[in-house]
Tab-separated table of C-alpha atoms in Angstrom:
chain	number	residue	atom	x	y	z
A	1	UNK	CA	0.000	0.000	0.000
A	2	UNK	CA	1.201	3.218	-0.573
A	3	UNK	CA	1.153	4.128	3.187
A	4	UNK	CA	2.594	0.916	4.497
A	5	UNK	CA	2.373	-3.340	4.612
A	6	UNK	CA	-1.233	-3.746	4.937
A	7	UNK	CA	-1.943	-6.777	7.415
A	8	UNK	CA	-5.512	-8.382	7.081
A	9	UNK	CA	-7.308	-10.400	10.221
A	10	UNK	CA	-9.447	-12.151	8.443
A	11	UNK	CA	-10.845	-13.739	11.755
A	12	UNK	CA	-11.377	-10.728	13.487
A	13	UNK	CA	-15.171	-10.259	13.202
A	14	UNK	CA	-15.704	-7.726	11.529
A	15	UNK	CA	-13.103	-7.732	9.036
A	16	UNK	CA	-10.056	-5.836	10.083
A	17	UNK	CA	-7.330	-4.323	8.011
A	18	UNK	CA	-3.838	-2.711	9.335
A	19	UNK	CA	-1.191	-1.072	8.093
A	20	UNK	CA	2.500	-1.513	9.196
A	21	UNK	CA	4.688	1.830	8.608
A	22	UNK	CA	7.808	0.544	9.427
A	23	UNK	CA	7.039	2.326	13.110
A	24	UNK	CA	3.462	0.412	14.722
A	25	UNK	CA	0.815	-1.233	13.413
A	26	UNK	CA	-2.554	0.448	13.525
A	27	UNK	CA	-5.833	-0.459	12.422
A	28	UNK	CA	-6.966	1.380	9.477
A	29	UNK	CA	-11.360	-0.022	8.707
A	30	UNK	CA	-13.192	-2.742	9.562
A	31	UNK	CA	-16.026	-4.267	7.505
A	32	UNK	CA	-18.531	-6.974	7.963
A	33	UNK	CA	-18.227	-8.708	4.927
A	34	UNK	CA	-21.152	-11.418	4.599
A	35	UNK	CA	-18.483	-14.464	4.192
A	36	UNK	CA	-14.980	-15.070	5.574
A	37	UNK	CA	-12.474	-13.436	3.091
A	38	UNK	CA	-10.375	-15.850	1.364
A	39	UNK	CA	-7.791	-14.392	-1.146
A	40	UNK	CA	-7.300	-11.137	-0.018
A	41	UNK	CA	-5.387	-9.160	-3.505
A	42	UNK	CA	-4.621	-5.130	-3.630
A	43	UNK	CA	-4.647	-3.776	-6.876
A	44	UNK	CA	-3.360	0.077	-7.423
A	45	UNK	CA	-4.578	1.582	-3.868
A	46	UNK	CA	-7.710	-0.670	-3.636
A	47	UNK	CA	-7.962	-4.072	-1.564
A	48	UNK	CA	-10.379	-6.685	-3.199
A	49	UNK	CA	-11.580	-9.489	-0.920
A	50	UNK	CA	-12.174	-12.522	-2.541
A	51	UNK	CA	-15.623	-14.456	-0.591
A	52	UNK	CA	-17.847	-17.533	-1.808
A	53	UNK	CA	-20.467	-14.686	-1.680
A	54	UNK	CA	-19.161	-12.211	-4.544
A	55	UNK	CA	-15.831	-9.687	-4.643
A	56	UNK	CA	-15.920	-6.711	-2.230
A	57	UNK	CA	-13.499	-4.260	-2.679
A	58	UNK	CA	-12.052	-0.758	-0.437
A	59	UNK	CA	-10.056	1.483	-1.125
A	60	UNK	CA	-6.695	1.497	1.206
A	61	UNK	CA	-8.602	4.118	3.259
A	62	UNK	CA	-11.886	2.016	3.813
A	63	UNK	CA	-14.069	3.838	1.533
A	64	UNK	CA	-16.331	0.866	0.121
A	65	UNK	CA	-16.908	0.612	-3.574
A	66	UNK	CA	-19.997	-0.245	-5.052
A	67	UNK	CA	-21.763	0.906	-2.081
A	68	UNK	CA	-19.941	-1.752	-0.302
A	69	UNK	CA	-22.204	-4.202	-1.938
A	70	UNK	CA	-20.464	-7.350	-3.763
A	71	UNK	CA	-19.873	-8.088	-7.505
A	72	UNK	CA	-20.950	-11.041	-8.690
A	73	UNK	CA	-22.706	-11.932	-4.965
A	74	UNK	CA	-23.748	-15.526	-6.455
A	75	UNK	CA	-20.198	-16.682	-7.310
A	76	UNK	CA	-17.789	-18.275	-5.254
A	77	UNK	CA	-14.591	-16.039	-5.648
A	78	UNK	CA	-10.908	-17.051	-5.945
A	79	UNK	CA	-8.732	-14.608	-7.118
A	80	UNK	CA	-8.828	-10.620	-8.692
A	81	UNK	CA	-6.506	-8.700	-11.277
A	82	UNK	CA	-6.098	-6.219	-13.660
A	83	UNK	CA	-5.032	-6.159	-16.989
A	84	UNK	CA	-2.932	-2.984	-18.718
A	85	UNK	CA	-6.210	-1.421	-20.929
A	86	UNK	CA	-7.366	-0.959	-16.755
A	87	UNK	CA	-10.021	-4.119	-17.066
A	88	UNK	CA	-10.538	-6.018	-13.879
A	89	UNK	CA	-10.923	-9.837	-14.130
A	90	UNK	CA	-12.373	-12.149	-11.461
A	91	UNK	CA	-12.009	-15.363	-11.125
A	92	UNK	CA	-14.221	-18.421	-9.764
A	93	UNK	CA	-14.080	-21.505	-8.283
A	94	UNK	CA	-15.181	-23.398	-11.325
A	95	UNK	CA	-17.595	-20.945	-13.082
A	96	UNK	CA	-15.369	-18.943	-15.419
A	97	UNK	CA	-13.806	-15.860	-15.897
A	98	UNK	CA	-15.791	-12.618	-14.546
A	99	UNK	CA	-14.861	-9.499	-15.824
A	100	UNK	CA	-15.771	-5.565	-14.287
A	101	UNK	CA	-15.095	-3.242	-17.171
A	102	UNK	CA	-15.524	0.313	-14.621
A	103	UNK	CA	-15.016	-0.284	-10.431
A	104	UNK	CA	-15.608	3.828	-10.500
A	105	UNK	CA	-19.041	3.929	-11.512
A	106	UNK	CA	-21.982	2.927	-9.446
A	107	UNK	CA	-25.096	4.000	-8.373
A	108	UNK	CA	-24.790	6.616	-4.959
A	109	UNK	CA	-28.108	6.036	-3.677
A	110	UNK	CA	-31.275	4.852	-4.110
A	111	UNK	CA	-33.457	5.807	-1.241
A	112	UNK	CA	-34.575	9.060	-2.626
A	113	UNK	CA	-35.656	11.101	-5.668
A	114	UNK	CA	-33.390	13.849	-6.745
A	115	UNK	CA	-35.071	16.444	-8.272
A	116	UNK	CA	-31.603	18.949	-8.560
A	117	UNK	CA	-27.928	19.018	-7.344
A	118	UNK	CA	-25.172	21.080	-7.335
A	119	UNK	CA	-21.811	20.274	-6.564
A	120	UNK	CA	-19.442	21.945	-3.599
A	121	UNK	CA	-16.059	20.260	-3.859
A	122	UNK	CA	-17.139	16.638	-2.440
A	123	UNK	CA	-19.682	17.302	-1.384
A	124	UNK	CA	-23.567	17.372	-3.399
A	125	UNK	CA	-26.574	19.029	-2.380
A	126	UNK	CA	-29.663	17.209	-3.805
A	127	UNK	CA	-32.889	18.433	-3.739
A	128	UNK	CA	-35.602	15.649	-4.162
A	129	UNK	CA	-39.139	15.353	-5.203
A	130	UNK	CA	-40.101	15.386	-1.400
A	131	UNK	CA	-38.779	18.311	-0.647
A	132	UNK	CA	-35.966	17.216	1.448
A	133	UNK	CA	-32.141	18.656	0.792
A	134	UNK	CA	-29.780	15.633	0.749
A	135	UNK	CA	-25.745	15.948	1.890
A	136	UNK	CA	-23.756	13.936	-0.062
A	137	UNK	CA	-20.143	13.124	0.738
A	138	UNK	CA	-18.350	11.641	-2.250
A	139	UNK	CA	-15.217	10.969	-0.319
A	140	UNK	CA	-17.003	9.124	2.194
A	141	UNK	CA	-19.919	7.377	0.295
A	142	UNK	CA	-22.558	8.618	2.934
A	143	UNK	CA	-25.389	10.394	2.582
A	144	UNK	CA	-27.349	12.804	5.059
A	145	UNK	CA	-30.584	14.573	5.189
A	146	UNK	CA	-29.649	18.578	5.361
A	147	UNK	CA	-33.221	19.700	5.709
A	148	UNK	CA	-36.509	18.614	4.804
A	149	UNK	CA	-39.179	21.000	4.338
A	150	UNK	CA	-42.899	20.904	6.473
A	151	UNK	CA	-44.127	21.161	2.849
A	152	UNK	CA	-42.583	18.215	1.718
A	153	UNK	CA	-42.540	20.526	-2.007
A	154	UNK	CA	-40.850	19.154	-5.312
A	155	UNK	CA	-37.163	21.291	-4.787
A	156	UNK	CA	-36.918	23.108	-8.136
A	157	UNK	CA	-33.016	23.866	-7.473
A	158	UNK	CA	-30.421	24.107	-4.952
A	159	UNK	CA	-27.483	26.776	-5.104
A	160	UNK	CA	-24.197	26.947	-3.410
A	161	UNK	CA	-23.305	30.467	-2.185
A	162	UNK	CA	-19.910	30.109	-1.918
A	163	UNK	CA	-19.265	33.710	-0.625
A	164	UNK	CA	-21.696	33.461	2.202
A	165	UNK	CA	-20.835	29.758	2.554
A	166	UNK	CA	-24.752	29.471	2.636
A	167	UNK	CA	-26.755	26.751	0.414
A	168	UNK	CA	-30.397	28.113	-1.223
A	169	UNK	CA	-32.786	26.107	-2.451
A	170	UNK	CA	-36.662	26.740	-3.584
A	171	UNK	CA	-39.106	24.636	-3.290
A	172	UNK	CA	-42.774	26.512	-2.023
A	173	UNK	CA	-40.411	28.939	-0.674
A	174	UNK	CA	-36.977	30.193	-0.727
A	175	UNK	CA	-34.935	28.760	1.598
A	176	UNK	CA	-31.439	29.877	2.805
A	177	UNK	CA	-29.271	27.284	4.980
A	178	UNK	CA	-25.465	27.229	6.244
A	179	UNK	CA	-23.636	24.499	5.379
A	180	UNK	CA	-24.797	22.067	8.492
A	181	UNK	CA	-28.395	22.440	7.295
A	182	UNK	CA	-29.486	25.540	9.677
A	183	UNK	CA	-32.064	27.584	8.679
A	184	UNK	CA	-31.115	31.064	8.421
A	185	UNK	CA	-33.741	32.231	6.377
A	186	UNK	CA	-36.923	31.274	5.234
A	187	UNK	CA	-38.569	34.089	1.867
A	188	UNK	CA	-42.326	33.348	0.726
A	189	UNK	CA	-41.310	33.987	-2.673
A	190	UNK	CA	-41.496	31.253	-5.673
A	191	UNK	CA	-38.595	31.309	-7.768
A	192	UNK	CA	-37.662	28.875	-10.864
A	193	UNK	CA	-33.745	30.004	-11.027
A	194	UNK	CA	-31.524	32.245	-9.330
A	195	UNK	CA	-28.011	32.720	-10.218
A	196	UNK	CA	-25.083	34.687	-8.023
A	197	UNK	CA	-23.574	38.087	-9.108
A	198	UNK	CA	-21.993	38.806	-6.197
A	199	UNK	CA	-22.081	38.205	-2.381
A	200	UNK	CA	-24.482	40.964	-1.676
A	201	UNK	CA	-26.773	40.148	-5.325
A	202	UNK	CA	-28.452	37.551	-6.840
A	203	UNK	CA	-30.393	37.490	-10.534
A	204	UNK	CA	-33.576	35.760	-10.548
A	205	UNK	CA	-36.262	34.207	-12.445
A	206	UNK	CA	-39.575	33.359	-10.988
A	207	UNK	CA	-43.395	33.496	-11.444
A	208	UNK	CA	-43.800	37.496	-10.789
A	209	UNK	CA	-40.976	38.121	-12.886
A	210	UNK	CA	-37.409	38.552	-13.297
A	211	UNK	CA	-34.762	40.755	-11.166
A	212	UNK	CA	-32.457	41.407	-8.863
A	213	UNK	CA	-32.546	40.122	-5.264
A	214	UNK	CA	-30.182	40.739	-1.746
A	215	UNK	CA	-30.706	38.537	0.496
A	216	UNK	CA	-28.794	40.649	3.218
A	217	UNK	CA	-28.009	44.423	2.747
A	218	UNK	CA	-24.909	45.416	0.838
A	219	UNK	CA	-23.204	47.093	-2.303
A	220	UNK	CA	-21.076	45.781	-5.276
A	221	UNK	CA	-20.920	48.677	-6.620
A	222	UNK	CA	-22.171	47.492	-10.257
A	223	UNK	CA	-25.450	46.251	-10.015
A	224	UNK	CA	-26.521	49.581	-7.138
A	225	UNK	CA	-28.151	51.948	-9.187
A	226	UNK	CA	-30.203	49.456	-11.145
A	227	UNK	CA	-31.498	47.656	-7.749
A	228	UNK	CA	-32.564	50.845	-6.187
A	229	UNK	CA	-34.364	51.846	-9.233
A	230	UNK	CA	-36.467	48.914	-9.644
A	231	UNK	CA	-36.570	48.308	-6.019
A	232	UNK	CA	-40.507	46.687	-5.119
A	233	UNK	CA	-41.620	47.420	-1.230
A	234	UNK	CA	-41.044	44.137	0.808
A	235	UNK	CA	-41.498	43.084	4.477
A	236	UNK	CA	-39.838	40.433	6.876
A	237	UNK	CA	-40.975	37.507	4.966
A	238	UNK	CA	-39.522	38.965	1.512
A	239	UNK	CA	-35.924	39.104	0.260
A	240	UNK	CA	-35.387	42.798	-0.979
A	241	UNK	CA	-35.970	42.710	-4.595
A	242	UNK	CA	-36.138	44.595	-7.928
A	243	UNK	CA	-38.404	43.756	-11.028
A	244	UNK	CA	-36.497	44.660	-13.783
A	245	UNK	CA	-39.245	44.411	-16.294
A	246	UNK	CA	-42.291	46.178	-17.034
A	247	UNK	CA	-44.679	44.294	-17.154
A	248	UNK	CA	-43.258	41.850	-15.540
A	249	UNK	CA	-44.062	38.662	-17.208
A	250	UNK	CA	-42.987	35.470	-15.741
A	251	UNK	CA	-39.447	34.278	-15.550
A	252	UNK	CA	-38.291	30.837	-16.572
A	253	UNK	CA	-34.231	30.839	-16.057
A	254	UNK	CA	-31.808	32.872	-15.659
A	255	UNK	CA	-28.162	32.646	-16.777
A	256	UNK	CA	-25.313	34.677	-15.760
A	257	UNK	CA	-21.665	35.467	-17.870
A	258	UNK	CA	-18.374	35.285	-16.153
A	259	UNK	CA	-17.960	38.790	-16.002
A	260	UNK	CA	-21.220	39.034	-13.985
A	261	UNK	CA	-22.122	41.861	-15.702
A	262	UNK	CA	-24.117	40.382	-18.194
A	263	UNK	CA	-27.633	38.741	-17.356
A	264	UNK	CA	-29.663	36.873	-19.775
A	265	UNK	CA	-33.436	35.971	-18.700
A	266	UNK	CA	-35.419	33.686	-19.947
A	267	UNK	CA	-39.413	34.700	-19.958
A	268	UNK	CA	-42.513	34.418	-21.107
A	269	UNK	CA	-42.466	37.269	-22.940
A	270	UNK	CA	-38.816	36.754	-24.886
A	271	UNK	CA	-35.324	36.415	-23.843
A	272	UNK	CA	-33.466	39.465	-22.547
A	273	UNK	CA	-30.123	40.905	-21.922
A	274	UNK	CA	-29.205	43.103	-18.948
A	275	UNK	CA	-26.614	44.866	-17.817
A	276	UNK	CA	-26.093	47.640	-15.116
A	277	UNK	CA	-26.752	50.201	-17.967
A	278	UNK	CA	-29.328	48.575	-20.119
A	279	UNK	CA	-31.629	46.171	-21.247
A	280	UNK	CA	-32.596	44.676	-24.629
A	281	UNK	CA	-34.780	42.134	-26.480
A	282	UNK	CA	-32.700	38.990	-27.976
A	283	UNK	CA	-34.553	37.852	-31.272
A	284	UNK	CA	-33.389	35.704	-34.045
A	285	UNK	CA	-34.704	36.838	-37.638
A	286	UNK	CA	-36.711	39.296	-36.018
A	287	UNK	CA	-38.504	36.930	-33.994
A	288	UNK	CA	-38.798	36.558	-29.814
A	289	UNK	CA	-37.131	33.528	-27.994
A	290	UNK	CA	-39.277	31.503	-26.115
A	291	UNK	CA	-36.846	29.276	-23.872
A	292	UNK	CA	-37.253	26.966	-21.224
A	293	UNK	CA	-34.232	27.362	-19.747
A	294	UNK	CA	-30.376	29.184	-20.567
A	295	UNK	CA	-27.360	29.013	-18.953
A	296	UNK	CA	-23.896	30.448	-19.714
A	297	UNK	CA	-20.932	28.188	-20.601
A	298	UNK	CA	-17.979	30.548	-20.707
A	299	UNK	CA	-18.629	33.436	-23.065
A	300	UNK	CA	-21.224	31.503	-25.136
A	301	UNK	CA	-24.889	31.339	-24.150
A	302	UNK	CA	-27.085	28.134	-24.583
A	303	UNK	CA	-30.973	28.086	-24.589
A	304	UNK	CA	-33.559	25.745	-24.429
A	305	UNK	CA	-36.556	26.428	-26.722
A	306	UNK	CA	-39.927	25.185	-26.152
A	307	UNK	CA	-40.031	23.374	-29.099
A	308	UNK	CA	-36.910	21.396	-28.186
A	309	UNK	CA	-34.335	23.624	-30.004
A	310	UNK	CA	-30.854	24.395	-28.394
A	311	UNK	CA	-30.514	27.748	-29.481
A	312	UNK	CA	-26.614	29.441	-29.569
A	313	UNK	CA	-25.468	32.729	-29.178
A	314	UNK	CA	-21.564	33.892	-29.312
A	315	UNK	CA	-20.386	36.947	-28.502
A	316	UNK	CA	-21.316	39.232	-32.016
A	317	UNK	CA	-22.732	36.838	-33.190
A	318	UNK	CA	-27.092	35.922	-34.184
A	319	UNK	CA	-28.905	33.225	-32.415
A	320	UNK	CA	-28.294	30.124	-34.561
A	321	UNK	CA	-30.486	26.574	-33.949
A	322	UNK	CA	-27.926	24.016	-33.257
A	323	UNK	CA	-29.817	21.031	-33.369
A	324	UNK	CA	-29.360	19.496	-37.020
A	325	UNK	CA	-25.716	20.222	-37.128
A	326	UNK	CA	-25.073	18.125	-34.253
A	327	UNK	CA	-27.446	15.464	-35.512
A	328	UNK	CA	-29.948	15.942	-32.347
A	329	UNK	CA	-33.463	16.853	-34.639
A	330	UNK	CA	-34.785	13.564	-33.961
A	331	UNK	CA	-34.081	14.104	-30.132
A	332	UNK	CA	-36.753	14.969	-27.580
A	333	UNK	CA	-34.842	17.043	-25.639
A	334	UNK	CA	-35.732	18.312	-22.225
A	335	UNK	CA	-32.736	19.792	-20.405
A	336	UNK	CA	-29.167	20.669	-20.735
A	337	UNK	CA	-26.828	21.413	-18.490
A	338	UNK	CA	-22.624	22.106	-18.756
A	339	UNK	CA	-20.065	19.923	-17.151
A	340	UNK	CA	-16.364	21.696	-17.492
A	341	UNK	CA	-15.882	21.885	-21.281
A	342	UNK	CA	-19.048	19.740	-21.880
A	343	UNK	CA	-22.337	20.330	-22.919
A	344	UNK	CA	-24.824	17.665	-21.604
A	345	UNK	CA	-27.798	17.157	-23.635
A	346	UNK	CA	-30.339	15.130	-21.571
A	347	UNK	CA	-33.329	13.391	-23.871
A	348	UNK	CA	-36.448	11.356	-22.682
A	349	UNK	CA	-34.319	8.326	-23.200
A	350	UNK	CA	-30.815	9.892	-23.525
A	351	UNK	CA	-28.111	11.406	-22.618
């Protein structure tokens, strides 16, 4: 192992594994594996523990993979190894060759219904259909229940203020949480998207319209002027907020650029472009955009249409319908989302 000899007990109920570092031993996990390990083979930094109930496998930290359930649970296991194109092959006691293609994908959960996530580091923050907020630690394979909602209200998205170190999430309301699932604030407001400009703003989309919203009192000293123009009476129960749009119409997304001084919105009405200064119309050929949903992947703006259309904009550039050039027309397409340099296009049946 890369921190040491690692020394198995394999009569030590549960399971124990230690590690020798040339100083003490020390015990490192334990694990109550169904059947008494036989073979016991590390390969790379993860231990695979060969039982007549299926392979189990750690990594050299005890993090389970898998879930910590078995591969292969109905076959007697012998032995474990891996070839050079990274393909893992298990063998049986008289029932062939097994082979596990990918020991880094598996399912996290299944005892709830996400509904959103967002990612902070290791760490996920899923909304579900039950209005619950679910912690989920990658590194450790564990997850906990953050919050869950009197409600109990489909979670339409969950945002990580990483200024604040606060997580928000809408469901009936707008809810505002620190990162151990403590309610700081609770808005009767409903919102469909909200994205961060800076630690004292937020641009949102929701049923009343689109806008700008604090959630505590402050200045950026960009987006000032226009808040405290548009700037709607509120009370206790309300985040401060400005309507940018009159009439209002009702929001659907909202997408912000990377020099957060640049807000698209996505309504009922068209799509729009703000900035501290002004706001415009986007059409293509002269005609409004009706999108479900945009969102900003570096200086390039995607939209959803209504229709199913993924609609482009570059900078200087018109609106173009991307669809047939990337061979997605027969596609029923109902969300898309970017992952680092990727955009994922998620079908009925597809992604």
């Amino acid at each position: 192992a890369s921190n040491g000899i690692m020394l198995l007990n394999k009569f030590e109920k549960p399971t124990s594994i230690y590690v020798f570092d040339k100083k003490e031993v020390r015990k490192v996990f334990s694990t109550d594996l169904p059947a008494m390990p036989g073979k016991t083979v590390m390969i790379g930094n993860n231990l695979f523990f060969c039982t007549r109930k299926g392979v189990f496998s750690y990594t050299e930290k005890g993090i389970p993979l898998n879930n910590g359930r078995a591969w292969f649970p109905d076959k007697k296991i012998s032995t474990a190894f891996k070839d050079r194109e990274g393909n893992y092959w298990i063998g049986t006691e008289g029932e062939g060759l097994l082979l596990i293609r990918n020991t880094n994908t598996s399912m996290l959960f299944n005892t709830f219904n996400p509904s959103c996530f967002e990612l902070d580091g290791d760490v996920i923050y899923a909304g579900t259909a039950a209005g619950t907020i679910e912690q989920i630690d990658l590194h450790k394979g564990q997850s906990t229940t953050l919050y869950k909602s009197a409600e109990k209200h489909h979670v339409y998205f969950t945002r990580i203020d990483s200024l604040n170190k606060n997580v928000l999430t809408a469901a009936s309301h707008l809810f505002i949480l620190d990162k151990n699932g403590k309610l700081k604030k609770e808005y009767i407001i409903a919102i469909k998207d909200l994205q961060q400009l800076s630690a004292d703003y937020f641009a949102f989309a929701g049923s009343g319209g689109c806008g700008l919203m604090q959630t505590k009192p402050g200045t950026d000293g960009v987006w000032d002027n226009l808040f405290k123009k548009h700037q709607t009476p509120n009370n206790e129960n309300q985040p401060a907020i400005a309507i940018t749009f009159t009439p209002p119409g009702r929001g659907k997304s909202v997408a912000v650029m990377p020099d957060k001084r640049t807000i698209y919105f996505a309504m009922n009405i068209g799509l729009f472009r703000s900035s501290p200064d002004t706001t415009t119309e986007i059409k293509m050929q002269g005609r409004s955009l009706y999108l479900m949903q945009v969102l900003a992947h570096g200086t390039t703006l995607f939209g959803l249409s209504t229709h199913g259309e993924i609609i482009r904009i570059r900078p200087g550039q018109a609106p173009e319908i991307i669809n047939k050039k990337y061979d997605l027309k027969n596609t029923d397409i109902k969300k898309i989302r970017a992952a680092g340099s990727i955009l994922l296009i998620m079908g009925k049946h597809e992604v």
